[in-house]
PDB file of C-alpha atoms in Angstrom:
ATOM      1  CA  MET G   1      23.526  -4.614  40.919  1.00 51.00           C
ATOM      2  CA  ALA G   2      23.645  -1.585  38.614  1.00 53.00           C
ATOM      3  CA  ASN G   3      25.542  -3.772  36.133  1.00 54.00           C
ATOM      4  CA  ARG G   4      22.642  -6.250  35.970  1.00 54.00           C
ATOM      5  CA  ARG G   5      20.194  -3.501  35.146  1.00 53.00           C
ATOM      6  CA  LYS G   6      22.221  -2.117  32.242  1.00 52.00           C
ATOM      7  CA  ASN G   7      22.678  -5.455  30.466  1.00 51.00           C
ATOM      8  CA  PRO G   8      18.993  -6.193  29.734  1.00 50.00           C
ATOM      9  CA  ARG G   9      18.497  -2.674  28.388  1.00 46.00           C
ATOM     10  CA  LYS G  10      21.556  -2.980  26.201  1.00 45.00           C
ATOM     11  CA  VAL G  11      20.394  -6.343  24.826  1.00 43.00           C
ATOM     12  CA  GLU G  12      16.955  -4.858  24.190  1.00 41.00           C
ATOM     13  CA  LYS G  13      18.398  -1.919  22.233  1.00 47.00           C
ATOM     14  CA  GLU G  14      20.683  -4.129  20.134  1.00 49.00           C
ATOM     15  CA  THR G  15      17.854  -5.338  17.912  1.00 65.00           C
ATOM     16  CA  ASP G  16      18.218  -6.135  14.244  1.00 86.00           C
ATOM     17  CA  TRP G  17      15.802  -3.430  13.105  1.00 91.00           C
ATOM     18  CA  GLN G  18      17.057  -1.192  10.353  1.00 92.00           C
ATOM     19  CA  GLU G  19      15.663   2.246   9.637  1.00 94.00           C
ATOM     20  CA  ARG G  20      15.931   4.154   6.399  1.00 94.00           C
ATOM     21  CA  VAL G  21      14.728   7.697   5.900  1.00 95.00           C
ATOM     22  CA  VAL G  22      12.914   7.959   2.569  1.00 95.00           C
ATOM     23  CA  GLN G  23      12.157  11.678   2.670  1.00 95.00           C
ATOM     24  CA  ILE G  24      12.559  14.682   4.953  1.00 96.00           C
ATOM     25  CA  ARG G  25      10.408  17.647   4.119  1.00 95.00           C
ATOM     26  CA  ARG G  26      10.217  21.090   5.668  1.00 95.00           C
ATOM     27  CA  VAL G  27       6.572  22.021   6.146  1.00 94.00           C
ATOM     28  CA  SER G  28       5.066  25.248   7.414  1.00 94.00           C
ATOM     29  CA  LYS G  29       1.834  26.163   9.107  1.00 92.00           C
ATOM     30  CA  VAL G  30       0.506  29.700   8.975  1.00 94.00           C
ATOM     31  CA  VAL G  31      -0.373  30.941  12.454  1.00 92.00           C
ATOM     32  CA  LYS G  32      -1.287  34.343  13.864  1.00 92.00           C
ATOM     33  CA  GLY G  33       2.339  35.356  14.445  1.00 91.00           C
ATOM     34  CA  GLY G  34       3.583  34.225  11.009  1.00 93.00           C
ATOM     35  CA  LYS G  35       4.747  30.842   9.783  1.00 94.00           C
ATOM     36  CA  LYS G  36       5.587  27.917  12.059  1.00 94.00           C
ATOM     37  CA  LEU G  37       8.197  25.625  10.485  1.00 95.00           C
ATOM     38  CA  SER G  38       8.420  21.899  11.212  1.00 96.00           C
ATOM     39  CA  PHE G  39       9.818  18.762   9.565  1.00 97.00           C
ATOM     40  CA  ARG G  40       8.094  15.659   8.234  1.00 96.00           C
ATOM     41  CA  ALA G  41      10.115  12.442   7.974  1.00 96.00           C
ATOM     42  CA  ILE G  42       9.022   9.303   6.101  1.00 96.00           C
ATOM     43  CA  VAL G  43      10.852   6.307   7.571  1.00 96.00           C
ATOM     44  CA  VAL G  44      10.855   2.623   6.571  1.00 96.00           C
ATOM     45  CA  VAL G  45      11.630   0.150   9.373  1.00 96.00           C
ATOM     46  CA  GLY G  46      12.438  -3.524   8.763  1.00 94.00           C
ATOM     47  CA  ASN G  47      14.417  -6.495  10.046  1.00 93.00           C
ATOM     48  CA  GLU G  48      15.280  -7.995   6.602  1.00 89.00           C
ATOM     49  CA  ARG G  49      13.602 -11.257   7.685  1.00 90.00           C
ATOM     50  CA  GLY G  50      10.014 -10.686   6.644  1.00 90.00           C
ATOM     51  CA  GLN G  51       8.860  -7.772   8.784  1.00 93.00           C
ATOM     52  CA  VAL G  52       8.554  -4.208   7.507  1.00 95.00           C
ATOM     53  CA  GLY G  53       6.631  -1.020   8.316  1.00 95.00           C
ATOM     54  CA  VAL G  54       6.313   2.565   7.084  1.00 96.00           C
ATOM     55  CA  GLY G  55       6.027   5.475   9.498  1.00 96.00           C
ATOM     56  CA  VAL G  56       5.638   9.239   9.365  1.00 96.00           C
ATOM     57  CA  GLY G  57       6.873  11.630  12.037  1.00 96.00           C
ATOM     58  CA  LYS G  58       6.480  15.390  12.361  1.00 96.00           C
ATOM     59  CA  ALA G  59       8.441  17.561  14.756  1.00 96.00           C
ATOM     60  CA  ALA G  60      10.169  20.922  15.144  1.00 95.00           C
ATOM     61  CA  ASP G  61      13.584  19.345  14.399  1.00 95.00           C
ATOM     62  CA  VAL G  62      14.711  16.579  12.038  1.00 95.00           C
ATOM     63  CA  ILE G  63      16.047  14.153  14.661  1.00 96.00           C
ATOM     64  CA  SER G  64      12.776  14.137  16.617  1.00 96.00           C
ATOM     65  CA  ALA G  65      10.778  13.728  13.399  1.00 96.00           C
ATOM     66  CA  VAL G  66      12.863  10.686  12.405  1.00 96.00           C
ATOM     67  CA  ARG G  67      12.522   9.202  15.902  1.00 96.00           C
ATOM     68  CA  LYS G  68       8.727   9.643  15.755  1.00 96.00           C
ATOM     69  CA  GLY G  69       8.699   8.119  12.267  1.00 96.00           C
ATOM     70  CA  VAL G  70      10.573   5.036  13.507  1.00 96.00           C
ATOM     71  CA  ALA G  71       8.107   4.624  16.393  1.00 95.00           C
ATOM     72  CA  ASP G  72       5.179   4.972  13.958  1.00 95.00           C
ATOM     73  CA  GLY G  73       6.748   2.458  11.564  1.00 94.00           C
ATOM     74  CA  LYS G  74       7.122  -0.121  14.341  1.00 94.00           C
ATOM     75  CA  LYS G  75       3.409   0.294  15.143  1.00 95.00           C
ATOM     76  CA  HIS G  76       2.457  -0.533  11.531  1.00 92.00           C
ATOM     77  CA  LEU G  77       4.543  -3.665  10.930  1.00 94.00           C
ATOM     78  CA  ILE G  78       3.430  -6.390   8.515  1.00 93.00           C
ATOM     79  CA  ASP G  79       4.738  -9.924   7.954  1.00 93.00           C
ATOM     80  CA  VAL G  80       5.949 -10.767   4.452  1.00 93.00           C
ATOM     81  CA  PRO G  81       6.139 -14.399   3.290  1.00 93.00           C
ATOM     82  CA  ILE G  82       9.525 -14.959   1.629  1.00 92.00           C
ATOM     83  CA  THR G  83      10.284 -18.001  -0.542  1.00 90.00           C
ATOM     84  CA  LYS G  84      13.482 -20.092  -0.442  1.00 91.00           C
ATOM     85  CA  SER G  85      14.814 -18.088  -3.393  1.00 91.00           C
ATOM     86  CA  ASN G  86      14.427 -14.843  -1.359  1.00 91.00           C
ATOM     87  CA  SER G  87      11.503 -13.727  -3.510  1.00 92.00           C
ATOM     88  CA  ILE G  88       7.734 -13.444  -3.021  1.00 93.00           C
ATOM     89  CA  PRO G  89       5.275 -16.331  -3.592  1.00 92.00           C
ATOM     90  CA  HIS G  90       3.184 -14.723  -6.365  1.00 92.00           C
ATOM     91  CA  PRO G  91       2.603 -11.445  -8.275  1.00 94.00           C
ATOM     92  CA  THR G  92       0.683  -8.828  -6.320  1.00 95.00           C
ATOM     93  CA  PHE G  93      -0.748  -5.343  -6.658  1.00 95.00           C
ATOM     94  CA  GLY G  94      -1.251  -2.580  -4.078  1.00 95.00           C
ATOM     95  CA  GLU G  95      -2.788   0.883  -3.912  1.00 95.00           C
ATOM     96  CA  GLY G  96      -2.057   3.815  -1.624  1.00 92.00           C
ATOM     97  CA  GLY G  97      -3.823   7.041  -2.533  1.00 91.00           C
ATOM     98  CA  ALA G  98      -3.257   7.630  -6.254  1.00 94.00           C
ATOM     99  CA  ALA G  99      -0.133   5.441  -6.219  1.00 95.00           C
ATOM    100  CA  ARG G 100      -0.365   1.905  -7.565  1.00 96.00           C
ATOM    101  CA  VAL G 101       2.454  -0.625  -7.238  1.00 96.00           C
ATOM    102  CA  MET G 102       2.895  -3.911  -9.088  1.00 96.00           C
ATOM    103  CA  ILE G 103       5.308  -6.457  -7.576  1.00 96.00           C
ATOM    104  CA  ARG G 104       6.337  -9.729  -9.270  1.00 96.00           C
ATOM    105  CA  PRO G 105       8.625 -12.553  -8.126  1.00 94.00           C
ATOM    106  CA  ALA G 106      11.927 -12.967  -9.971  1.00 94.00           C
ATOM    107  CA  ALA G 107      14.505 -15.715 -10.522  1.00 93.00           C
ATOM    108  CA  PRO G 108      17.429 -16.077  -8.099  1.00 93.00           C
ATOM    109  CA  GLY G 109      20.227 -13.628  -8.890  1.00 93.00           C
ATOM    110  CA  THR G 110      17.918 -10.951 -10.304  1.00 92.00           C
ATOM    111  CA  GLY G 111      18.175  -8.556  -7.365  1.00 94.00           C
ATOM    112  CA  VAL G 112      15.692  -5.869  -6.375  1.00 94.00           C
ATOM    113  CA  ILE G 113      14.528  -4.116  -9.519  1.00 95.00           C
ATOM    114  CA  ALA G 114      12.375  -1.311  -8.155  1.00 94.00           C
ATOM    115  CA  GLY G 115      12.530   2.425  -7.745  1.00 91.00           C
ATOM    116  CA  GLY G 116      12.099   4.987  -5.019  1.00 90.00           C
ATOM    117  CA  SER G 117      10.496   4.116  -1.724  1.00 93.00           C
ATOM    118  CA  VAL G 118       9.212   0.757  -3.058  1.00 95.00           C
ATOM    119  CA  ARG G 119      12.826  -0.422  -3.347  1.00 95.00           C
ATOM    120  CA  THR G 120      13.514   0.595   0.259  1.00 95.00           C
ATOM    121  CA  VAL G 121      10.408  -1.248   1.513  1.00 95.00           C
ATOM    122  CA  LEU G 122      11.339  -4.437  -0.392  1.00 95.00           C
ATOM    123  CA  GLU G 123      14.988  -4.374   0.749  1.00 94.00           C
ATOM    124  CA  LEU G 124      14.096  -3.894   4.413  1.00 95.00           C
ATOM    125  CA  ALA G 125      11.460  -6.654   4.153  1.00 93.00           C
ATOM    126  CA  GLY G 126      14.264  -9.040   3.180  1.00 93.00           C
ATOM    127  CA  VAL G 127      13.146  -9.678  -0.404  1.00 93.00           C
ATOM    128  CA  ARG G 128      16.237 -10.139  -2.611  1.00 93.00           C
ATOM    129  CA  ASN G 129      14.847 -11.137  -6.049  1.00 94.00           C
ATOM    130  CA  VAL G 130      11.858  -9.142  -7.207  1.00 96.00           C
ATOM    131  CA  LEU G 131      10.546  -6.899  -9.976  1.00 96.00           C
ATOM    132  CA  ALA G 132       8.394  -3.886  -9.088  1.00 96.00           C
ATOM    133  CA  LYS G 133       6.844  -0.968 -10.932  1.00 96.00           C
ATOM    134  CA  GLN G 134       5.327   2.230  -9.583  1.00 95.00           C
ATOM    135  CA  LEU G 135       2.224   3.246 -11.512  1.00 94.00           C
ATOM    136  CA  GLY G 136       0.358   6.518 -11.187  1.00 93.00           C
ATOM    137  CA  SER G 137       1.670   8.844  -8.488  1.00 92.00           C
ATOM    138  CA  SER G 138       5.348   9.431  -7.697  1.00 92.00           C
ATOM    139  CA  ASN G 139       4.592  10.468  -4.101  1.00 94.00           C
ATOM    140  CA  PRO G 140       7.103   8.554  -1.874  1.00 95.00           C
ATOM    141  CA  LEU G 141       4.692   8.093   1.052  1.00 95.00           C
ATOM    142  CA  ASN G 142       1.810   6.787  -1.070  1.00 96.00           C
ATOM    143  CA  ASN G 143       4.154   4.495  -3.019  1.00 96.00           C
ATOM    144  CA  ALA G 144       5.610   3.076   0.205  1.00 95.00           C
ATOM    145  CA  ARG G 145       2.090   2.489   1.564  1.00 95.00           C
ATOM    146  CA  ALA G 146       1.029   0.876  -1.733  1.00 96.00           C
ATOM    147  CA  ALA G 147       4.051  -1.460  -1.565  1.00 95.00           C
ATOM    148  CA  LEU G 148       3.142  -2.335   2.035  1.00 95.00           C
ATOM    149  CA  GLU G 149      -0.450  -3.107   1.003  1.00 95.00           C
ATOM    150  CA  ALA G 150       0.794  -5.296  -1.864  1.00 95.00           C
ATOM    151  CA  LEU G 151       3.136  -7.232   0.454  1.00 94.00           C
ATOM    152  CA  ALA G 152       0.379  -7.630   3.062  1.00 94.00           C
ATOM    153  CA  ALA G 153      -1.861  -9.278   0.422  1.00 93.00           C
ATOM    154  CA  LEU G 154       0.668 -12.082  -0.210  1.00 92.00           C
ATOM    155  CA  ARG G 155      -0.341 -15.630   0.754  1.00 90.00           C
ATOM    156  CA  THR G 156       1.757 -18.794   0.939  1.00 86.00           C
ATOM    157  CA  PHE G 157       0.799 -22.139  -0.609  1.00 84.00           C
ATOM    158  CA  GLN G 158       0.267 -23.462   2.927  1.00 85.00           C
ATOM    159  CA  GLU G 159      -2.271 -20.708   3.744  1.00 87.00           C
ATOM    160  CA  VAL G 160      -4.204 -21.278   0.497  1.00 86.00           C
ATOM    161  CA  ALA G 161      -4.307 -25.051   1.091  1.00 86.00           C
ATOM    162  CA  GLU G 162      -5.581 -24.521   4.660  1.00 87.00           C
ATOM    163  CA  GLU G 163      -8.296 -22.109   3.446  1.00 88.00           C
ATOM    164  CA  ARG G 164      -9.510 -24.645   0.887  1.00 87.00           C
ATOM    165  CA  GLU G 165      -9.120 -27.456   3.449  1.00 87.00           C
ATOM    166  CA  ILE G 166      -7.064 -29.627   1.085  1.00 86.00           C
ATOM    167  CA  PRO G 167      -3.485 -30.947   1.212  1.00 86.00           C
ATOM    168  CA  ILE G 168      -0.805 -28.878  -0.564  1.00 82.00           C
ATOM    169  CA  GLU G 169      -0.238 -31.746  -3.040  1.00 81.00           C
ATOM    170  CA  ASN G 170      -3.827 -31.372  -4.335  1.00 80.00           C
ATOM    171  CA  LEU G 171      -3.484 -27.612  -4.858  1.00 76.00           C
ATOM    172  CA  TYR G 172      -2.596 -27.981  -8.550  1.00 74.00           C
ATOM    173  CA  SER G 173      -4.714 -31.004  -9.483  1.00 66.00           C
ATOM    174  CA  LYS G 174      -7.909 -30.387 -11.428  1.00 58.00           C
TER     175      LYS G 174
END
């Protein structure tokens, strides 16, 4: 009977979620007795099949901060539409704080041409051919959030056709 219990838990833990730590920072808070040190971890969580999230965790030690970041990332998941060529359907733009991110689809075989945390977000979303540029701030958290906003704004041809209440074939006709 104990064997039956362990199997479902094991299957549940063996998910295809990947986690990547973008940044770990030591932060301090000034309190009455001096300075209280803690760690802040920025973590990107994704399944490489169209779902991705960014999370932040703070704790007294690094491992707990990363664990909290993963939990936070799973709470803020978005779905990303991916084309047959492992790219995105159309160019998009996102903002997070002072960070602005431009993301454009690319031809098959291009790879992920992006920098910093935007690259991590795109890779864990499952996008394989894309061009991206960080504009403005170089803050990893704001850039990751801007990339997430840009990916969340993507729409497929099917969604646009349904919104306009026309068949997909008529989408291009004038």
